[in-house]
PDB file of C-alpha atoms in Angstrom:
ATOM      1  CA  MET A   1    -160.405 108.572 -38.947  1.00  0.00           C
ATOM      2  CA  GLN A   2    -156.009 108.268 -37.538  1.00  0.00           C
ATOM      3  CA  TYR A   3    -156.050 108.721 -33.858  1.00  0.00           C
ATOM      4  CA  SER A   4    -152.814 111.013 -32.768  1.00  0.00           C
ATOM      5  CA  TYR A   5    -151.357 108.607 -31.158  1.00  0.00           C
ATOM      6  CA  GLY A   6    -150.839 105.925 -34.260  1.00  0.00           C
ATOM      7  CA  ALA A   7    -154.358 103.673 -34.928  1.00  0.00           C
ATOM      8  CA  TYR A   8    -156.520 103.582 -37.210  1.00  0.00           C
ATOM      9  CA  LEU A   9    -160.431 102.791 -36.325  1.00  0.00           C
ATOM     10  CA  VAL A  10    -163.394 102.954 -38.844  1.00  0.00           C
ATOM     11  CA  PRO A  11    -166.498 102.999 -37.172  1.00  0.00           C
ATOM     12  CA  ARG A  12    -169.279 100.963 -39.129  1.00  0.00           C
ATOM     13  CA  ARG A  13    -172.550 102.357 -39.333  1.00  0.00           C
ATOM     14  CA  GLY A  14    -175.956 101.419 -40.728  1.00  0.00           C
ATOM     15  CA  GLY A  15    -176.684 105.343 -42.853  1.00  0.00           C
ATOM     16  CA  ARG A  16    -175.115 107.735 -43.679  1.00  0.00           C
ATOM     17  CA  GLY A  17    -177.163 109.430 -40.964  1.00  0.00           C
ATOM     18  CA  GLY A  18    -176.111 111.142 -37.398  1.00  0.00           C
ATOM     19  CA  GLY A  19    -177.704 107.798 -35.756  1.00  0.00           C
ATOM     20  CA  SER A  20    -179.025 106.503 -32.891  1.00  0.00           C
ATOM     21  CA  GLY A  21    -176.525 107.034 -30.359  1.00  0.00           C
ATOM     22  CA  LYS A  22    -175.511 103.149 -30.239  1.00  0.00           C
ATOM     23  CA  SER A  23    -172.626 100.859 -32.237  1.00  0.00           C
ATOM     24  CA  PRO A  24    -173.941  98.321 -34.954  1.00  0.00           C
ATOM     25  CA  ARG A  25    -176.227  95.268 -32.812  1.00  0.00           C
ATOM     26  CA  GLY A  26    -176.530  97.334 -29.912  1.00  0.00           C
ATOM     27  CA  ARG A  27    -173.315  97.785 -28.389  1.00  0.00           C
ATOM     28  CA  PRO A  28    -173.195 100.698 -27.158  1.00  0.00           C
ATOM     29  CA  PRO A  29    -170.297 103.593 -27.539  1.00  0.00           C
ATOM     30  CA  GLY A  30    -166.457 103.146 -26.270  1.00  0.00           C
ATOM     31  CA  GLY A  31    -167.458  99.099 -25.787  1.00  0.00           C
ATOM     32  CA  HIS A  32    -164.144  98.825 -28.631  1.00  0.00           C
ATOM     33  CA  LYS A  33    -161.740 100.951 -25.900  1.00  0.00           C
ATOM     34  CA  ARG A  34    -163.077  98.463 -22.695  1.00  0.00           C
ATOM     35  CA  GLY A  35    -162.204  95.854 -24.872  1.00  0.00           C
ATOM     36  CA  ILE A  36    -159.048  97.651 -25.772  1.00  0.00           C
ATOM     37  CA  GLY A  37    -158.334  98.016 -22.142  1.00  0.00           C
ATOM     38  CA  VAL A  38    -158.966  94.098 -21.718  1.00  0.00           C
ATOM     39  CA  LEU A  39    -156.463  93.076 -23.998  1.00  0.00           C
ATOM     40  CA  ILE A  40    -154.023  95.235 -22.393  1.00  0.00           C
ATOM     41  CA  THR A  41    -153.863  93.908 -19.176  1.00  0.00           C
ATOM     42  CA  ALA A  42    -154.488  90.436 -20.563  1.00  0.00           C
ATOM     43  CA  LEU A  43    -151.142  91.287 -21.914  1.00  0.00           C
ATOM     44  CA  LEU A  44    -149.536  92.305 -19.115  1.00  0.00           C
ATOM     45  CA  LEU A  45    -151.139  89.781 -17.299  1.00  0.00           C
ATOM     46  CA  LEU A  46    -149.140  87.134 -19.947  1.00  0.00           C
ATOM     47  CA  THR A  47    -145.894  89.385 -19.295  1.00  0.00           C
ATOM     48  CA  SER A  48    -145.728  88.918 -15.888  1.00  0.00           C
ATOM     49  CA  ALA A  49    -145.836  85.168 -15.735  1.00  0.00           C
ATOM     50  CA  ILE A  50    -143.389  84.893 -18.457  1.00  0.00           C
ATOM     51  CA  CYS A  51    -140.914  87.319 -15.819  1.00  0.00           C
ATOM     52  CA  LEU A  52    -142.449  84.505 -13.464  1.00  0.00           C
ATOM     53  CA  LEU A  53    -141.341  81.658 -15.269  1.00  0.00           C
ATOM     54  CA  VAL A  54    -137.692  82.900 -16.256  1.00  0.00           C
ATOM     55  CA  VAL A  55    -136.684  83.243 -12.343  1.00  0.00           C
ATOM     56  CA  PHE A  56    -138.894  80.204 -10.875  1.00  0.00           C
ATOM     57  CA  LEU A  57    -137.864  77.486 -14.088  1.00  0.00           C
ATOM     58  CA  PRO A  58    -133.775  77.098 -13.520  1.00  0.00           C
ATOM     59  CA  ARG A  59    -135.205  76.584  -9.046  1.00  0.00           C
ATOM     60  CA  ILE A  60    -137.494  74.151 -10.569  1.00  0.00           C
ATOM     61  CA  GLY A  61    -134.977  72.620 -12.222  1.00  0.00           C
ATOM     62  CA  GLN A  62    -133.302  71.968  -8.348  1.00  0.00           C
ATOM     63  CA  ILE A  63    -135.719  70.539  -7.229  1.00  0.00           C
ATOM     64  CA  ASP A  64    -136.261  66.369  -6.638  1.00  0.00           C
ATOM     65  CA  VAL A  65    -140.123  65.306  -7.415  1.00  0.00           C
ATOM     66  CA  ASN A  66    -140.513  65.647  -3.910  1.00  0.00           C
ATOM     67  CA  GLY A  67    -139.310  69.401  -2.947  1.00  0.00           C
ATOM     68  CA  LYS A  68    -136.301  68.811  -2.866  1.00  0.00           C
ATOM     69  CA  ALA A  69    -133.011  70.184  -3.465  1.00  0.00           C
ATOM     70  CA  PRO A  70    -131.248  67.275  -4.886  1.00  0.00           C
ATOM     71  CA  GLU A  71    -127.536  65.766  -3.166  1.00  0.00           C
ATOM     72  CA  PHE A  72    -124.318  65.687  -3.633  1.00  0.00           C
ATOM     73  CA  GLY A  73    -124.413  61.608  -2.415  1.00  0.00           C
ATOM     74  CA  GLY A  74    -121.132  61.994  -0.022  1.00  0.00           C
ATOM     75  CA  LYS A  75    -117.278  60.071  -0.907  1.00  0.00           C
ATOM     76  CA  LYS A  76    -114.182  58.055   1.143  1.00  0.00           C
ATOM     77  CA  PHE A  77    -111.309  58.205   0.870  1.00  0.00           C
ATOM     78  CA  TYR A  78    -107.888  56.256   2.881  1.00  0.00           C
ATOM     79  CA  PHE A  79    -104.776  58.188   3.201  1.00  0.00           C
ATOM     80  CA  LEU A  80    -101.345  56.919   4.086  1.00  0.00           C
ATOM     81  CA  THR A  81     -99.830  58.174   6.418  1.00  0.00           C
ATOM     82  CA  THR A  82     -95.761  58.663   6.566  1.00  0.00           C
ATOM     83  CA  ALA A  83     -95.808  59.986   9.905  1.00  0.00           C
ATOM     84  CA  ASP A  84     -97.326  62.999  12.073  1.00  0.00           C
ATOM     85  CA  ALA A  85     -96.401  66.291  14.676  1.00  0.00           C
ATOM     86  CA  THR A  86     -97.663  68.256  16.296  1.00  0.00           C
ATOM     87  CA  GLU A  87     -95.948  71.045  14.620  1.00  0.00           C
ATOM     88  CA  TYR A  88     -95.075  72.127  12.193  1.00  0.00           C
ATOM     89  CA  GLY A  89     -92.261  72.195  10.942  1.00  0.00           C
ATOM     90  CA  ALA A  90     -91.424  68.386  11.916  1.00  0.00           C
ATOM     91  CA  ALA A  91     -94.397  68.037   9.868  1.00  0.00           C
ATOM     92  CA  PHE A  92     -92.520  70.402   6.774  1.00  0.00           C
ATOM     93  CA  GLU A  93     -89.244  67.801   7.563  1.00  0.00           C
ATOM     94  CA  ASN A  94     -90.871  64.840   7.340  1.00  0.00           C
ATOM     95  CA  ALA A  95     -93.086  65.434   4.280  1.00  0.00           C
ATOM     96  CA  GLN A  96     -89.932  66.837   2.191  1.00  0.00           C
ATOM     97  CA  VAL A  97     -87.789  63.367   3.016  1.00  0.00           C
ATOM     98  CA  THR A  98     -92.353  61.710   1.671  1.00  0.00           C
ATOM     99  CA  ALA A  99     -91.560  63.815  -1.882  1.00  0.00           C
ATOM    100  CA  ALA A 100     -87.718  62.997  -2.475  1.00  0.00           C
ATOM    101  CA  ARG A 101     -89.635  59.475  -2.080  1.00  0.00           C
ATOM    102  CA  GLY A 102     -92.587  59.793  -5.018  1.00  0.00           C
ATOM    103  CA  GLY A 103     -94.667  60.128  -1.799  1.00  0.00           C
ATOM    104  CA  ALA A 104     -97.514  63.324  -2.121  1.00  0.00           C
ATOM    105  CA  GLY A 105     -95.669  64.803   0.949  1.00  0.00           C
ATOM    106  CA  TYR A 106     -98.791  66.771   2.398  1.00  0.00           C
ATOM    107  CA  VAL A 107     -99.058  68.055   6.227  1.00  0.00           C
ATOM    108  CA  TYR A 108    -102.848  67.410   6.467  1.00  0.00           C
ATOM    109  CA  ASN A 109    -104.003  69.333   9.700  1.00  0.00           C
ATOM    110  CA  ASP A 110    -106.823  67.323  11.538  1.00  0.00           C
ATOM    111  CA  GLY A 111    -106.972  69.521  14.490  1.00  0.00           C
ATOM    112  CA  GLN A 112    -105.230  67.979  17.088  1.00  0.00           C
ATOM    113  CA  LYS A 113    -101.669  67.239  14.782  1.00  0.00           C
ATOM    114  CA  TYR A 114    -100.793  67.235  11.512  1.00  0.00           C
ATOM    115  CA  ARG A 115    -100.405  64.366   9.058  1.00  0.00           C
ATOM    116  CA  VAL A 116     -97.623  63.363   6.597  1.00  0.00           C
ATOM    117  CA  VAL A 117    -100.335  61.954   4.067  1.00  0.00           C
ATOM    118  CA  ALA A 118     -98.136  59.481   0.953  1.00  0.00           C
ATOM    119  CA  SER A 119    -101.364  59.147  -1.075  1.00  0.00           C
ATOM    120  CA  ALA A 120    -104.498  58.400  -1.409  1.00  0.00           C
ATOM    121  CA  TYR A 121    -106.594  55.327  -2.166  1.00  0.00           C
ATOM    122  CA  GLU A 122    -110.945  55.394  -2.810  1.00  0.00           C
ATOM    123  CA  ARG A 123    -110.346  51.488  -0.948  1.00  0.00           C
ATOM    124  CA  GLU A 124    -109.675  50.742   2.521  1.00  0.00           C
ATOM    125  CA  SER A 125    -108.330  47.718   1.447  1.00  0.00           C
ATOM    126  CA  ASP A 126    -105.866  48.891  -0.762  1.00  0.00           C
ATOM    127  CA  VAL A 127    -104.687  51.400   2.476  1.00  0.00           C
ATOM    128  CA  LYS A 128    -104.709  48.643   5.164  1.00  0.00           C
ATOM    129  CA  ALA A 129    -102.403  46.364   2.558  1.00  0.00           C
ATOM    130  CA  LEU A 130     -99.874  49.333   2.375  1.00  0.00           C
ATOM    131  CA  VAL A 131     -98.828  49.988   5.742  1.00  0.00           C
ATOM    132  CA  ALA A 132     -99.139  46.036   6.386  1.00  0.00           C
ATOM    133  CA  VAL A 133     -95.822  46.328   4.476  1.00  0.00           C
ATOM    134  CA  ASN A 134     -94.786  49.909   5.412  1.00  0.00           C
ATOM    135  CA  ALA A 135     -93.519  49.766   8.669  1.00  0.00           C
ATOM    136  CA  GLY A 136     -94.424  53.214  10.984  1.00  0.00           C
ATOM    137  CA  SER A 137     -97.080  53.962   8.540  1.00  0.00           C
ATOM    138  CA  ASP A 138    -100.934  54.348   9.650  1.00  0.00           C
ATOM    139  CA  TRP A 139    -103.866  55.748   7.929  1.00  0.00           C
ATOM    140  CA  PHE A 140    -107.201  58.003   8.968  1.00  0.00           C
ATOM    141  CA  GLU A 141    -109.933  58.056   6.432  1.00  0.00           C
ATOM    142  CA  VAL A 142    -111.322  60.871   5.432  1.00  0.00           C
ATOM    143  CA  ASN A 143    -114.905  62.395   4.170  1.00  0.00           C
ATOM    144  CA  VAL A 144    -116.512  64.419   0.919  1.00  0.00           C
ATOM    145  CA  PRO A 145    -119.451  65.146   2.394  1.00  0.00           C
ATOM    146  CA  ALA A 146    -122.613  64.553   2.212  1.00  0.00           C
ATOM    147  CA  ALA A 147    -123.829  68.509   0.168  1.00  0.00           C
ATOM    148  CA  SER A 148    -127.482  70.177  -1.003  1.00  0.00           C
ATOM    149  CA  LEU A 149    -125.899  72.515  -3.371  1.00  0.00           C
ATOM    150  CA  GLU A 150    -126.982  73.462  -7.632  1.00  0.00           C
ATOM    151  CA  LYS A 151    -126.901  71.390 -10.697  1.00  0.00           C
ATOM    152  CA  ASN A 152    -122.676  72.752 -11.450  1.00  0.00           C
ATOM    153  CA  GLY A 153    -121.549  72.637  -7.745  1.00  0.00           C
ATOM    154  CA  ILE A 154    -122.382  68.161  -7.946  1.00  0.00           C
ATOM    155  CA  ALA A 155    -121.569  68.089 -11.183  1.00  0.00           C
ATOM    156  CA  ALA A 156    -117.541  69.632 -10.013  1.00  0.00           C
ATOM    157  CA  LEU A 157    -117.639  67.161  -7.052  1.00  0.00           C
ATOM    158  CA  GLU A 158    -119.505  64.288  -8.641  1.00  0.00           C
ATOM    159  CA  TYR A 159    -115.798  64.823 -11.866  1.00  0.00           C
ATOM    160  CA  LEU A 160    -113.701  65.316  -8.283  1.00  0.00           C
ATOM    161  CA  THR A 161    -114.824  61.730  -6.823  1.00  0.00           C
ATOM    162  CA  GLY A 162    -114.604  60.737  -9.725  1.00  0.00           C
ATOM    163  CA  GLY A 163    -113.021  60.414 -12.587  1.00  0.00           C
ATOM    164  CA  PHE A 164    -110.346  63.610 -11.815  1.00  0.00           C
ATOM    165  CA  PHE A 165    -109.414  61.532  -8.763  1.00  0.00           C
ATOM    166  CA  THR A 166    -108.842  58.482 -11.222  1.00  0.00           C
ATOM    167  CA  GLU A 167    -107.169  60.104 -14.215  1.00  0.00           C
ATOM    168  CA  LEU A 168    -104.177  61.140 -11.968  1.00  0.00           C
ATOM    169  CA  TYR A 169    -104.693  57.882  -9.339  1.00  0.00           C
ATOM    170  CA  ASN A 170    -103.816  55.958 -13.346  1.00  0.00           C
ATOM    171  CA  ALA A 171    -101.126  58.637 -14.023  1.00  0.00           C
ATOM    172  CA  SER A 172     -99.485  57.798 -10.572  1.00  0.00           C
ATOM    173  CA  VAL A 173     -99.902  54.102 -10.480  1.00  0.00           C
ATOM    174  CA  GLU A 174     -98.559  53.962 -14.258  1.00  0.00           C
ATOM    175  CA  LEU A 175     -95.491  56.181 -13.878  1.00  0.00           C
ATOM    176  CA  ASP A 176     -94.143  54.635 -10.645  1.00  0.00           C
ATOM    177  CA  ARG A 177     -94.238  51.495 -12.841  1.00  0.00           C
ATOM    178  CA  GLY A 178     -92.766  52.837 -15.952  1.00  0.00           C
ATOM    179  CA  ASN A 179     -95.352  52.744 -18.255  1.00  0.00           C
ATOM    180  CA  ILE A 180     -96.096  56.186 -19.394  1.00  0.00           C
ATOM    181  CA  THR A 181     -93.001  59.167 -19.268  1.00  0.00           C
ATOM    182  CA  GLU A 182     -93.354  61.833 -17.406  1.00  0.00           C
ATOM    183  CA  ALA A 183     -94.482  63.972 -20.180  1.00  0.00           C
ATOM    184  CA  ALA A 184     -97.170  61.909 -20.108  1.00  0.00           C
ATOM    185  CA  ALA A 185     -98.674  61.700 -17.305  1.00  0.00           C
ATOM    186  CA  ASP A 186     -97.673  65.883 -16.783  1.00  0.00           C
ATOM    187  CA  ALA A 187    -100.102  65.873 -19.650  1.00  0.00           C
ATOM    188  CA  ILE A 188    -102.533  63.749 -18.262  1.00  0.00           C
ATOM    189  CA  CYS A 189    -102.667  65.370 -15.503  1.00  0.00           C
ATOM    190  CA  ALA A 190    -102.869  68.717 -16.773  1.00  0.00           C
ATOM    191  CA  LYS A 191    -105.490  68.393 -18.109  1.00  0.00           C
ATOM    192  CA  ALA A 192    -108.013  67.030 -15.709  1.00  0.00           C
ATOM    193  CA  CYS A 193    -107.265  69.686 -13.511  1.00  0.00           C
ATOM    194  CA  LYS A 194    -107.901  72.065 -16.674  1.00  0.00           C
ATOM    195  CA  HIS A 195    -111.197  70.639 -16.684  1.00  0.00           C
ATOM    196  CA  LEU A 196    -111.905  70.825 -13.014  1.00  0.00           C
ATOM    197  CA  PHE A 197    -110.558  74.521 -13.266  1.00  0.00           C
ATOM    198  CA  ASP A 198    -113.483  75.378 -15.974  1.00  0.00           C
ATOM    199  CA  MET A 199    -115.498  73.296 -14.056  1.00  0.00           C
ATOM    200  CA  ALA A 200    -115.389  75.681 -10.802  1.00  0.00           C
ATOM    201  CA  ILE A 201    -115.923  78.837 -12.387  1.00  0.00           C
ATOM    202  CA  ALA A 202    -119.435  77.594 -12.369  1.00  0.00           C
ATOM    203  CA  VAL A 203    -119.907  76.424  -9.033  1.00  0.00           C
ATOM    204  CA  GLU A 204    -121.908  78.927  -7.150  1.00  0.00           C
ATOM    205  CA  ASN A 205    -121.392  78.542  -3.379  1.00  0.00           C
ATOM    206  CA  LYS A 206    -118.374  80.294  -3.239  1.00  0.00           C
ATOM    207  CA  LYS A 207    -116.814  78.182  -0.571  1.00  0.00           C
ATOM    208  CA  LEU A 208    -117.180  75.342  -2.686  1.00  0.00           C
ATOM    209  CA  SER A 209    -115.723  76.915  -5.887  1.00  0.00           C
ATOM    210  CA  GLU A 210    -112.588  78.567  -4.352  1.00  0.00           C
ATOM    211  CA  ALA A 211    -111.258  75.542  -2.966  1.00  0.00           C
ATOM    212  CA  LEU A 212    -112.342  73.911  -6.403  1.00  0.00           C
ATOM    213  CA  GLU A 213    -110.317  76.499  -8.490  1.00  0.00           C
ATOM    214  CA  ARG A 214    -107.468  76.310  -5.740  1.00  0.00           C
ATOM    215  CA  ALA A 215    -107.629  71.758  -6.425  1.00  0.00           C
ATOM    216  CA  SER A 216    -107.190  72.513 -10.333  1.00  0.00           C
ATOM    217  CA  GLU A 217    -103.818  74.643  -9.457  1.00  0.00           C
ATOM    218  CA  PHE A 218    -101.099  72.121 -11.000  1.00  0.00           C
ATOM    219  CA  SER A 219     -97.857  74.181 -11.697  1.00  0.00           C
ATOM    220  CA  VAL A 220     -94.934  71.530 -11.780  1.00  0.00           C
ATOM    221  CA  SER A 221     -91.566  71.799 -10.323  1.00  0.00           C
ATOM    222  CA  ALA A 222     -88.344  70.672 -10.759  1.00  0.00           C
ATOM    223  CA  THR A 223     -87.430  71.112  -6.296  1.00  0.00           C
ATOM    224  CA  ARG A 224     -90.250  68.055  -6.389  1.00  0.00           C
ATOM    225  CA  PRO A 225     -90.371  64.540  -8.393  1.00  0.00           C
ATOM    226  CA  MET A 226     -92.815  64.520 -10.770  1.00  0.00           C
ATOM    227  CA  LEU A 227     -94.303  61.162  -9.501  1.00  0.00           C
ATOM    228  CA  SER A 228     -94.754  63.701  -6.365  1.00  0.00           C
ATOM    229  CA  TYR A 229     -96.588  66.114  -7.464  1.00  0.00           C
ATOM    230  CA  ILE A 230     -99.569  63.945  -9.211  1.00  0.00           C
ATOM    231  CA  ARG A 231     -99.947  62.219  -6.483  1.00  0.00           C
ATOM    232  CA  TYR A 232    -100.060  65.948  -4.136  1.00  0.00           C
ATOM    233  CA  VAL A 233    -102.274  66.908  -6.429  1.00  0.00           C
ATOM    234  CA  ALA A 234    -103.981  64.288  -6.207  1.00  0.00           C
ATOM    235  CA  VAL A 235    -104.602  64.582  -2.111  1.00  0.00           C
ATOM    236  CA  ARG A 236    -105.131  68.426  -2.130  1.00  0.00           C
ATOM    237  CA  ALA A 237    -107.992  68.235  -4.666  1.00  0.00           C
ATOM    238  CA  ILE A 238    -109.494  65.609  -1.082  1.00  0.00           C
ATOM    239  CA  ALA A 239    -109.009  67.505   1.628  1.00  0.00           C
ATOM    240  CA  LEU A 240    -109.728  71.128  -0.092  1.00  0.00           C
ATOM    241  CA  CYS A 241    -112.937  69.999  -0.701  1.00  0.00           C
ATOM    242  CA  SER A 242    -113.914  67.451   2.857  1.00  0.00           C
ATOM    243  CA  TYR A 243    -112.813  71.488   4.710  1.00  0.00           C
ATOM    244  CA  ALA A 244    -115.499  73.767   1.756  1.00  0.00           C
ATOM    245  CA  LEU A 245    -118.217  71.225   3.638  1.00  0.00           C
ATOM    246  CA  THR A 246    -117.087  70.744   6.379  1.00  0.00           C
TER     247      THR A 246
END
């Protein structure tokens, strides 16, 4: 017998007569319909389970064995300064002089005064050694704090405070020593910034993503020495992400 919905059900009877009103093996009529109902219910439950897995599996992957979201561990940097001022105009003038001498010339506002930053370092001992031989210089600590983030955010911060900073720092050192050309230093830093940008756009935390995108900007200008600009980009990246997570 063919039903209008297209399924084919062929009843099997024991004889050619009218039958007893029961299906073979003593099953009452309509048993096959209940079987189909059970099958449909099972399929619906399976579909619901698959939908739930699609929603929650990505989140499960972002939780560690202790039931906590993974964290960026944080990292400290040390900024060498050449001057400070309570008025921006004075700080800007000092920043211009610092940039002309190859320093970053980045104006950092700590909430009480503007501090003119010449360069950033990973080790406190390095910045202290420079302060000891540069009259009028000083230093302060900038912390990119620990944060609970999704995996893309953690990966971007680990790159920023690791490989990205190292690439720019080494490029500035080698350029300052005359071991590489400006063109070579430019290419190294531009590549690192492009990689940071690619990571930034995948970060879910909007505030951090925007900070990372700004940090990845790399546009050399003839008004600033290449050495100064590379140091400026490195300092700016640390400062922006510190602000974003504070």
